Amino acid sequence: MHRSCCLVFLGVVGVLLIVFGVFITVMFDPMVNAFIFKELVIQNNTDVYKNWKDPPIVPHLKIYFFNVTNKEEFLEGSKPVLQEVGPYCYREHWRKVNISFYDNGTVSYETQKFYFFERSASVGSEDDLITTLNIPMMTAVSQWRFAARLAKLALSSMLEVLRTKPFVTKTVGQLMWGYDDPLLKIAKDIIPPDKRLPHEQFGFFIEKNGSTDGLLNVYTGRDDMTKYMTINTFDYKWELHYWKTDECNKIHGTDGSSFPPGVRKDSVLYMFNENLCRAIPLTYWHDVMDFGLEGMRFSPPPDIFANVSVKPENDCYCAGGPPCIGGGVFNISSCKFGSPTLVSWPHFYQGDAKYRDALIGMNPDPEKHAMYIDIAPRTGTPLRAQARLQINIAVPHVPEVYPAAKLREMIFPVMWFEDGVTELPGDLLDLLRLGENTPPVAKMSMLLAAFTIGFTTVLFVVVIFFATHYNLPVPYFNPNYTHKDGKTTKISNAQPQPHRPELSGHVNTMVSNNPENDDA
């Protein structure tokens, strides 16, 4: 009876372990995800909120200028020869300001960015001289190229009086943070506000140090984690007004600092960039291993800036055409005060060969020039990121404007930059490893233990049951049977008798069969 109870108990335990294994298979990931997602929600007075408000990461901005080495020959019709000079490295500090929570599960904020020049990580100082295009002049010539001939002649006269040339030689610091330009001062009085640059100085990052890029309103994940950190509005707007369709004007995606959790290889992530005036799609590229964490690298698809003939849906961005500029170049002049500014990947990576062939000095390399973000799939947290972009100027051919009369029409690169994070602090990595690496290991360990012990126990009980129920001669599992000389013999329940050895040889006549009656 005791033996039967033990078998029943073992059988029940085995079945429960198998059921537990099935439960883990089905419910472990949803339960762990629910716990992690709850911790990810942006709300006051949590560790996640503190790291979100004051990111512990240290981004770096690296600037590469294209120095023109043959400006006189170029003005006479030769191909420009460009020399890449860089990097000029700036350490960044980010913090979120003007934070407000709302009842619809969103939070508004602005990201304030500060830049600190790092001489030790740069090729030179901010006093290095760079010869590049005179962008204020190119902007004026471009805006006047379709004007009446008399207006173009007037512009030509003004440029000659100001002694404005197609090229300028300025320091890195001036090109970054601003220098005085007489054209911008004049433009303030004669050009409509929506067509003139917003400053009286020119610089690629003028007034960017300590400023913000706009007010974002994003979902905190409180009600729906599929919308986690996705943008609801930008500067109180649900859409832009620069492009031809509502879909292209749509403000969606995240700011790139995080993505909704549960990223898969077939996911399409969107990153809204206010400087590009659009959302950039990101698709899976390949798996990576960063800081001991398995991640997935996402990058913009190769046809993102393709010609309309290759990708018809890009026609919505052709605000000034046709003809449309494409083939790896994206025209953002409609959202940059009409300046002839175009963007591409550095060195025209993934662009048409005609842009590289028009000048000397372009050497595209995916390792150096591709934009990417490495994502931890369970949490949607970026592990490593490099946002790379090249600034180009569309040089027009306007023979009526004498200082620019000999310029050949082309797309002229002036600089490119990479802005990103290559290292994460140790405490943040520990949290990410806990959230990304620990659950799969714990799940596999529990599954192995549950299924191995469960199936072994059930198999053991089943074998014993059949062996005893059908009187099978199975050693160890049926104790009522044993093997002897190749035959199966049932063991009796009677007590074994002691063995009495038989005497052989002579007989002692002094000993009888009843020793107690023998004489002493």
Tab-separated table of C-alpha atoms in Angstrom, residues 137-427:
chain	number	residue	atom	x	y	z
A	137	MET	CA	25.932	83.730	-51.568
A	138	MET	CA	24.854	80.384	-53.082
A	139	THR	CA	21.491	80.777	-51.350
A	140	ALA	CA	20.980	84.251	-52.826
A	141	VAL	CA	21.998	83.146	-56.333
A	142	SER	CA	19.749	80.096	-56.123
A	143	GLN	CA	16.749	82.154	-55.012
A	144	TRP	CA	17.312	84.656	-57.868
A	145	ARG	CA	17.970	82.115	-60.613
A	146	PHE	CA	14.377	82.281	-61.893
A	147	ALA	CA	13.982	86.039	-61.369
A	148	ALA	CA	13.861	88.594	-64.148
A	149	ARG	CA	17.143	89.363	-65.858
A	150	LEU	CA	17.186	92.878	-64.401
A	151	ALA	CA	16.893	91.459	-60.864
A	152	LYS	CA	19.754	89.054	-61.494
A	153	LEU	CA	21.934	91.880	-62.809
A	154	ALA	CA	21.116	93.885	-59.690
A	155	LEU	CA	22.172	90.952	-57.516
A	156	SER	CA	25.386	90.671	-59.508
A	157	SER	CA	26.161	94.341	-58.932
A	158	MET	CA	25.479	94.030	-55.204
A	159	LEU	CA	27.767	91.006	-54.880
A	160	GLU	CA	30.555	92.859	-56.678
A	161	VAL	CA	30.152	95.913	-54.444
A	162	LEU	CA	30.314	93.663	-51.354
A	163	ARG	CA	33.270	91.826	-52.899
A	164	THR	CA	31.503	88.558	-52.269
A	165	LYS	CA	33.189	85.479	-53.718
A	166	PRO	CA	31.864	81.944	-54.293
A	167	PHE	CA	34.316	80.572	-51.708
A	168	VAL	CA	35.222	81.626	-48.200
A	169	THR	CA	38.062	80.611	-45.923
A	170	LYS	CA	36.963	80.471	-42.299
A	171	THR	CA	38.020	78.767	-39.100
A	172	VAL	CA	36.310	75.625	-37.888
A	173	GLY	CA	34.887	77.611	-34.987
A	174	GLN	CA	33.400	80.222	-37.328
A	175	LEU	CA	31.859	77.604	-39.616
A	176	MET	CA	30.385	75.824	-36.615
A	177	TRP	CA	29.116	78.658	-34.425
A	178	GLY	CA	28.746	81.586	-36.813
A	179	TYR	CA	30.496	84.447	-38.586
A	180	ASP	CA	29.273	87.783	-39.890
A	181	ASP	CA	28.106	87.895	-43.477
A	182	PRO	CA	27.069	91.139	-45.200
A	183	LEU	CA	24.498	89.409	-47.404
A	184	LEU	CA	22.549	88.188	-44.396
A	185	LYS	CA	22.430	91.673	-42.950
A	186	ILE	CA	21.081	93.069	-46.222
A	187	ALA	CA	18.648	90.179	-46.687
A	188	LYS	CA	16.958	91.094	-43.414
A	189	ASP	CA	15.531	94.205	-45.049
A	190	ILE	CA	14.812	93.081	-48.616
A	191	ILE	CA	13.816	89.372	-48.480
A	192	PRO	CA	10.513	88.070	-47.061
A	193	PRO	CA	10.902	86.381	-43.640
A	194	ASP	CA	9.956	82.931	-44.962
A	195	LYS	CA	12.735	83.102	-47.574
A	196	ARG	CA	15.629	84.476	-45.560
A	197	LEU	CA	17.908	82.709	-43.123
A	198	PRO	CA	16.853	83.413	-39.533
A	199	HIS	CA	20.191	84.842	-38.362
A	200	GLU	CA	22.457	87.722	-39.324
A	201	GLN	CA	25.409	85.356	-39.065
A	202	PHE	CA	26.019	82.050	-40.782
A	203	GLY	CA	27.165	78.835	-39.088
A	204	PHE	CA	26.159	75.211	-39.351
A	205	PHE	CA	25.389	75.027	-35.625
A	206	ILE	CA	24.692	78.679	-34.953
A	207	GLU	CA	22.778	79.176	-31.687
A	208	LYS	CA	22.546	75.392	-31.250
A	209	ASN	CA	24.726	75.236	-28.138
A	210	GLY	CA	22.310	75.117	-25.207
A	211	SER	CA	19.231	75.323	-27.400
A	212	THR	CA	16.449	72.841	-28.099
A	213	ASP	CA	15.024	71.521	-31.378
A	214	GLY	CA	11.355	71.841	-30.486
A	215	LEU	CA	8.643	70.593	-28.142
A	216	LEU	CA	7.812	66.899	-28.449
A	217	ASN	CA	4.731	65.248	-26.995
A	218	VAL	CA	5.197	61.459	-26.752
A	219	TYR	CA	3.353	58.475	-25.286
A	220	THR	CA	4.687	57.260	-21.938
A	221	GLY	CA	3.556	53.642	-22.381
A	222	ARG	CA	1.072	53.860	-19.517
A	223	ASP	CA	-1.893	52.704	-21.617
A	224	ASP	CA	-0.296	51.067	-24.658
A	225	MET	CA	3.309	49.895	-24.918
A	226	THR	CA	3.054	49.604	-28.705
A	227	LYS	CA	3.064	53.439	-28.711
A	228	TYR	CA	5.884	53.731	-26.174
A	229	MET	CA	7.923	56.905	-26.809
A	230	THR	CA	6.228	57.479	-30.177
A	231	ILE	CA	5.498	61.085	-31.051
A	232	ASN	CA	1.996	62.450	-30.697
A	233	THR	CA	2.735	66.066	-31.678
A	234	PHE	CA	5.745	68.236	-32.518
A	235	ASP	CA	5.513	71.896	-31.558
A	236	TYR	CA	1.756	71.324	-31.059
A	237	LYS	CA	1.351	70.039	-34.640
A	238	TRP	CA	0.207	66.585	-35.792
A	239	GLU	CA	1.645	67.062	-39.267
A	240	LEU	CA	4.035	69.215	-41.253
A	241	HIS	CA	3.217	71.329	-44.299
A	242	TYR	CA	6.338	71.031	-46.456
A	243	TRP	CA	5.433	68.036	-48.629
A	244	LYS	CA	2.748	67.114	-51.145
A	245	THR	CA	0.764	64.465	-49.248
A	246	ASP	CA	-0.547	63.925	-45.736
A	247	GLU	CA	1.386	60.670	-45.452
A	248	CYS	CA	4.732	62.371	-46.076
A	249	ASN	CA	3.803	65.274	-43.788
A	250	LYS	CA	2.843	62.864	-41.019
A	251	ILE	CA	4.755	63.245	-37.747
A	252	HIS	CA	5.349	59.756	-36.375
A	253	GLY	CA	7.995	57.469	-34.938
A	254	THR	CA	10.249	58.326	-31.995
A	255	ASP	CA	13.078	60.782	-31.513
A	256	GLY	CA	15.561	57.891	-31.732
A	257	SER	CA	16.352	57.690	-28.010
A	258	SER	CA	14.095	54.646	-27.586
A	259	PHE	CA	11.603	52.507	-29.478
A	260	PRO	CA	8.540	50.434	-28.535
A	261	PRO	CA	9.661	47.121	-26.963
A	262	GLY	CA	9.368	43.791	-28.726
A	263	VAL	CA	11.405	44.660	-31.826
A	264	ARG	CA	11.549	41.903	-34.460
A	265	LYS	CA	13.481	41.444	-37.671
A	266	ASP	CA	10.401	42.283	-39.722
A	267	SER	CA	9.752	45.474	-37.736
A	268	VAL	CA	9.921	48.851	-39.470
A	269	LEU	CA	10.998	51.529	-37.014
A	270	TYR	CA	10.484	55.229	-37.660
A	271	MET	CA	12.642	58.053	-36.374
A	272	PHE	CA	11.387	61.606	-36.737
A	273	ASN	CA	14.113	64.154	-37.460
A	274	GLU	CA	13.093	67.786	-37.246
A	275	ASN	CA	16.191	68.867	-39.208
A	276	LEU	CA	15.181	66.632	-42.123
A	277	CYS	CA	11.548	67.664	-41.713
A	278	ARG	CA	10.375	64.065	-42.035
A	279	ALA	CA	10.312	60.615	-40.443
A	280	ILE	CA	13.043	58.188	-41.498
A	281	PRO	CA	12.173	54.458	-41.744
A	282	LEU	CA	14.644	51.961	-40.323
A	283	THR	CA	14.730	48.310	-41.374
A	284	TYR	CA	16.653	45.287	-40.101
A	285	TRP	CA	20.235	44.997	-41.394
A	286	HIS	CA	21.972	42.264	-39.384
A	287	ASP	CA	22.485	40.877	-35.881
A	288	VAL	CA	25.140	42.397	-33.622
A	289	MET	CA	26.727	41.762	-30.253
A	290	ASP	CA	27.237	44.936	-28.213
A	291	PHE	CA	28.570	44.934	-24.637
A	292	GLY	CA	27.623	41.262	-24.192
A	293	LEU	CA	24.075	41.944	-25.398
A	294	GLU	CA	22.507	40.458	-28.508
A	295	GLY	CA	21.013	43.192	-30.634
A	296	MET	CA	19.700	43.919	-34.099
A	297	ARG	CA	21.150	46.623	-36.306
A	298	PHE	CA	18.598	48.793	-38.108
A	299	SER	CA	19.425	51.197	-40.910
A	300	PRO	CA	17.505	53.265	-43.486
A	301	PRO	CA	16.626	51.207	-46.586
A	302	PRO	CA	18.932	51.753	-49.586
A	303	ASP	CA	16.141	53.308	-51.665
A	304	ILE	CA	15.092	55.916	-49.105
A	305	PHE	CA	16.400	58.791	-51.296
A	306	ALA	CA	15.888	56.978	-54.600
A	307	ASN	CA	14.602	58.539	-57.812
A	308	VAL	CA	10.848	58.647	-58.338
A	309	SER	CA	11.294	56.244	-61.250
A	310	VAL	CA	12.741	53.696	-58.828
A	311	LYS	CA	10.501	54.478	-55.856
A	312	PRO	CA	7.299	56.258	-56.984
A	313	GLU	CA	6.171	57.025	-53.417
A	314	ASN	CA	9.091	59.454	-53.120
A	315	ASP	CA	7.202	61.801	-55.420
A	316	CYS	CA	5.477	63.291	-52.378
A	317	TYR	CA	8.823	64.828	-51.344
A	318	CYS	CA	9.265	66.455	-54.745
A	319	ALA	CA	7.911	69.796	-53.570
A	320	GLY	CA	9.823	71.902	-56.108
A	321	GLY	CA	9.636	69.617	-59.119
A	322	PRO	CA	9.568	67.984	-61.485
A	323	PRO	CA	12.325	67.339	-62.253
A	324	CYS	CA	13.098	65.867	-58.842
A	325	ILE	CA	16.509	65.467	-57.316
A	326	GLY	CA	17.017	61.891	-56.178
A	327	GLY	CA	19.444	59.078	-56.668
A	328	GLY	CA	20.656	59.202	-53.086
A	329	VAL	CA	20.124	62.934	-52.468
A	330	PHE	CA	17.205	64.514	-50.594
A	331	ASN	CA	16.146	68.122	-51.134
A	332	ILE	CA	15.219	69.914	-47.888
A	333	SER	CA	15.206	73.458	-49.286
A	334	SER	CA	11.429	73.770	-48.807
A	335	CYS	CA	11.856	73.536	-45.032
A	336	LYS	CA	15.146	75.458	-44.849
A	337	PHE	CA	14.053	78.941	-45.949
A	338	GLY	CA	14.565	78.149	-49.610
A	339	SER	CA	18.296	77.613	-49.269
A	340	PRO	CA	19.696	75.139	-51.838
A	341	THR	CA	20.424	72.561	-49.137
A	342	LEU	CA	20.368	68.869	-49.923
A	343	VAL	CA	21.295	65.968	-47.697
A	344	SER	CA	22.743	62.557	-48.451
A	345	TRP	CA	24.729	59.889	-46.714
A	346	PRO	CA	28.442	60.800	-46.342
A	347	HIS	CA	30.521	60.609	-49.528
A	348	PHE	CA	27.257	59.941	-51.431
A	349	TYR	CA	27.114	56.431	-49.996
A	350	GLN	CA	24.262	54.524	-51.730
A	351	GLY	CA	23.946	57.445	-54.144
A	352	ASP	CA	24.269	57.642	-57.912
A	353	ALA	CA	27.795	57.538	-59.257
A	354	LYS	CA	27.209	60.809	-61.147
A	355	TYR	CA	27.430	62.779	-57.895
A	356	ARG	CA	30.799	61.241	-57.001
A	357	ASP	CA	32.138	61.493	-60.545
A	358	ALA	CA	31.459	65.243	-60.676
A	359	LEU	CA	34.246	65.896	-58.175
A	360	ILE	CA	37.391	64.337	-56.745
A	361	GLY	CA	37.662	63.107	-53.172
A	362	MET	CA	34.607	60.893	-52.562
A	363	ASN	CA	35.248	57.419	-51.133
A	364	PRO	CA	32.051	55.873	-49.749
A	365	ASP	CA	32.477	53.114	-47.183
A	366	PRO	CA	29.542	51.451	-45.347
A	367	GLU	CA	31.655	50.952	-42.225
A	368	LYS	CA	32.347	54.689	-42.004
A	369	HIS	CA	29.340	56.278	-43.663
A	370	ALA	CA	26.233	54.145	-43.069
A	371	MET	CA	23.672	55.349	-40.545
A	372	TYR	CA	22.546	52.721	-38.046
A	373	ILE	CA	21.015	52.038	-34.643
A	374	ASP	CA	21.595	48.816	-32.668
A	375	ILE	CA	18.453	47.826	-30.753
A	376	ALA	CA	17.994	45.543	-27.738
A	377	PRO	CA	14.856	43.747	-28.992
A	378	ARG	CA	12.990	43.037	-25.747
A	379	THR	CA	13.160	46.590	-24.371
A	380	GLY	CA	13.599	48.589	-27.595
A	381	THR	CA	16.617	50.365	-26.082
A	382	PRO	CA	19.389	51.584	-28.423
A	383	LEU	CA	22.730	49.954	-27.584
A	384	ARG	CA	24.834	51.844	-30.079
A	385	ALA	CA	23.916	54.473	-32.655
A	386	GLN	CA	25.518	56.613	-35.332
A	387	ALA	CA	23.396	59.190	-37.134
A	388	ARG	CA	25.459	60.205	-40.156
A	389	LEU	CA	24.493	62.836	-42.685
A	390	GLN	CA	26.162	64.953	-45.339
A	391	ILE	CA	25.233	68.568	-46.091
A	392	ASN	CA	25.373	69.475	-49.775
A	393	ILE	CA	24.646	72.668	-51.684
A	394	ALA	CA	23.005	72.729	-55.100
A	395	VAL	CA	25.266	75.021	-57.107
A	396	PRO	CA	23.210	76.773	-59.815
A	397	HIS	CA	24.466	78.048	-63.141
A	398	VAL	CA	23.357	81.678	-63.411
A	399	PRO	CA	25.551	83.460	-66.008
A	400	GLU	CA	23.935	86.851	-65.318
A	401	VAL	CA	25.429	86.901	-61.800
A	402	TYR	CA	29.039	87.634	-62.572
A	403	PRO	CA	30.790	86.283	-59.429
A	404	ALA	CA	29.085	82.928	-60.006
A	405	ALA	CA	28.984	82.985	-63.807
A	406	LYS	CA	31.581	80.255	-64.299
A	407	LEU	CA	30.282	77.845	-61.654
A	408	ARG	CA	29.223	74.520	-63.081
A	409	GLU	CA	25.850	73.192	-62.012
A	410	MET	CA	26.401	70.390	-59.517
A	411	ILE	CA	25.706	68.998	-56.036
A	412	PHE	CA	28.591	70.256	-53.891
A	413	PRO	CA	29.353	68.564	-50.521
A	414	VAL	CA	30.514	70.950	-47.812
A	415	MET	CA	30.608	68.824	-44.635
A	416	TRP	CA	29.304	65.661	-42.994
A	417	PHE	CA	28.832	64.644	-39.392
A	418	GLU	CA	28.173	61.660	-37.199
A	419	ASP	CA	26.244	62.113	-33.996
A	420	GLY	CA	25.872	59.135	-31.744
A	421	VAL	CA	26.623	56.956	-28.768
A	422	THR	CA	29.255	54.216	-28.803
A	423	GLU	CA	29.444	53.457	-25.065
A	424	LEU	CA	26.898	52.944	-22.296
A	425	PRO	CA	27.510	53.366	-18.537
A	426	GLY	CA	28.027	50.209	-16.482
A	427	ASP	CA	24.881	50.472	-14.334
